[in-house]
mmCIF file of C-alpha atoms in Angstrom:
data_model
loop_
_atom_site.group_PDB
_atom_site.id
_atom_site.type_symbol
_atom_site.label_atom_id
_atom_site.label_comp_id
_atom_site.label_asym_id
_atom_site.label_seq_id
_atom_site.Cartn_x
_atom_site.Cartn_y
_atom_site.Cartn_z
ATOM 1 C CA MET A 1 43.810 33.062 3.523
ATOM 2 C CA ASN A 2 40.396 34.567 5.297
ATOM 3 C CA GLY A 3 40.230 32.775 8.739
ATOM 4 C CA PRO A 4 37.998 33.537 11.619
ATOM 5 C CA TYR A 5 38.255 36.544 13.845
ATOM 6 C CA ALA A 6 40.065 36.422 17.093
ATOM 7 C CA THR A 7 38.911 38.681 19.517
ATOM 8 C CA TYR A 8 40.473 40.725 22.663
ATOM 9 C CA GLU A 9 37.906 42.458 25.013
ATOM 10 C CA PHE A 10 39.034 45.039 27.797
ATOM 11 C CA GLY A 11 37.443 47.878 30.183
ATOM 12 C CA LEU A 12 38.951 51.463 30.363
ATOM 13 C CA LYS A 13 37.877 53.752 32.844
ATOM 14 C CA ASN A 14 38.498 57.755 32.849
ATOM 15 C CA PRO A 15 41.318 58.157 35.382
ATOM 16 C CA PHE A 16 40.090 61.994 36.057
ATOM 17 C CA MET A 17 37.047 63.367 37.299
ATOM 18 C CA GLY A 18 33.646 62.976 35.282
ATOM 19 C CA PHE A 19 33.507 62.006 31.803
ATOM 20 C CA ALA A 20 36.034 62.694 28.533
ATOM 21 C CA ASP A 21 35.185 62.252 25.085
ATOM 22 C CA PHE A 22 37.396 59.602 23.328
ATOM 23 C CA ARG A 23 38.485 58.296 20.006
ATOM 24 C CA ALA A 24 39.928 55.095 19.448
ATOM 25 C CA ALA A 25 41.882 54.005 16.494
ATOM 26 C CA PHE A 26 44.667 52.377 15.046
ATOM 27 C CA THR A 27 48.008 53.977 13.880
ATOM 28 C CA PRO A 28 47.965 54.435 9.971
ATOM 29 C CA GLU A 29 50.734 52.029 9.441
ATOM 30 C CA THR A 30 48.951 49.335 11.532
ATOM 31 C CA PRO A 31 47.342 46.514 8.802
ATOM 32 C CA LYS A 32 43.700 46.812 8.464
ATOM 33 C CA GLU A 33 43.074 43.354 9.689
ATOM 34 C CA PHE A 34 42.534 44.915 13.064
ATOM 35 C CA THR A 35 39.460 46.634 13.835
ATOM 36 C CA VAL A 36 38.026 48.262 17.428
ATOM 37 C CA GLU A 37 34.805 49.196 18.679
ATOM 38 C CA PRO A 38 33.833 51.604 19.593
ATOM 39 C CA SER A 39 35.733 54.277 17.714
ATOM 40 C CA GLU A 40 34.695 57.089 19.692
ATOM 41 C CA GLY A 41 32.169 57.979 22.729
ATOM 42 C CA ALA A 42 32.809 58.973 26.119
ATOM 43 C CA LEU A 43 34.782 57.336 29.143
ATOM 44 C CA ARG A 44 33.468 57.730 32.641
ATOM 45 C CA GLN A 45 35.281 57.914 35.787
ATOM 46 C CA LYS A 46 32.910 55.052 37.848
ATOM 47 C CA GLU A 47 31.987 53.194 35.008
ATOM 48 C CA GLU A 48 34.453 51.088 32.522
ATOM 49 C CA THR A 49 33.801 51.441 28.886
ATOM 50 C CA ASN A 50 34.026 47.966 27.116
ATOM 51 C CA PHE A 51 36.375 47.819 24.077
ATOM 52 C CA ILE A 52 36.534 44.946 21.609
ATOM 53 C CA VAL A 53 39.525 44.711 19.119
ATOM 54 C CA LYS A 54 39.233 41.942 16.365
ATOM 55 C CA PHE A 55 41.654 40.589 14.338
ATOM 56 C CA LYS A 56 41.224 38.960 10.973
ATOM 57 C CA ALA A 57 44.016 37.405 9.279
ATOM 58 C CA GLN A 58 44.365 38.080 5.610
ATOM 59 C CA ASN A 59 47.835 36.425 4.816
ATOM 60 C CA PRO A 60 49.559 33.855 7.133
ATOM 61 C CA GLY A 61 52.351 35.106 9.374
ATOM 62 C CA VAL A 62 52.783 37.814 12.228
ATOM 63 C CA VAL A 63 51.511 41.532 11.921
ATOM 64 C CA GLU A 64 51.660 44.171 14.399
ATOM 65 C CA GLY A 65 50.637 47.827 14.970
ATOM 66 C CA TYR A 66 49.541 50.188 17.727
ATOM 67 C CA LEU A 67 45.780 51.115 18.956
ATOM 68 C CA VAL A 68 45.316 54.655 20.374
ATOM 69 C CA ILE A 69 42.550 55.805 22.908
ATOM 70 C CA GLU A 70 42.996 59.515 23.393
ATOM 71 C CA THR A 71 40.732 62.331 25.200
ATOM 72 C CA GLU A 72 41.549 65.795 25.779
ATOM 73 C CA ASP A 73 43.587 64.882 28.992
ATOM 74 C CA PHE A 74 45.164 61.623 28.431
ATOM 75 C CA LYS A 75 46.502 59.359 25.429
ATOM 76 C CA LYS A 76 47.055 55.344 26.053
ATOM 77 C CA THR A 77 48.719 53.413 23.490
ATOM 78 C CA TRP A 78 48.698 49.518 23.071
ATOM 79 C CA LYS A 79 50.796 47.194 20.629
ATOM 80 C CA VAL A 80 48.832 44.570 19.157
ATOM 81 C CA VAL A 81 50.075 41.672 17.735
ATOM 82 C CA GLY A 82 47.895 39.042 15.330
ATOM 83 C CA ALA A 83 49.266 36.040 14.083
ATOM 84 C CA THR A 84 48.294 32.711 12.047
ATOM 85 C CA SER A 85 49.566 29.223 12.872
#
């Protein structure tokens, strides 16, 4: 089953002064149905960096995993859930 993409967009600022280089990725056990853009760049304190998480179902059912955005100073983790009806 190859359905259309579901997308979720959100913005994130650097909670500390200035900017910080980041990497955004899913944990290894997260299914490949999830993708995130951008996967690296810089977070600024005064301007949000916009992230787009996409989910494209490969099989019926519910899948879940974790998105991690990490800089030298902090690490944020979100649980992601994708489902087909």
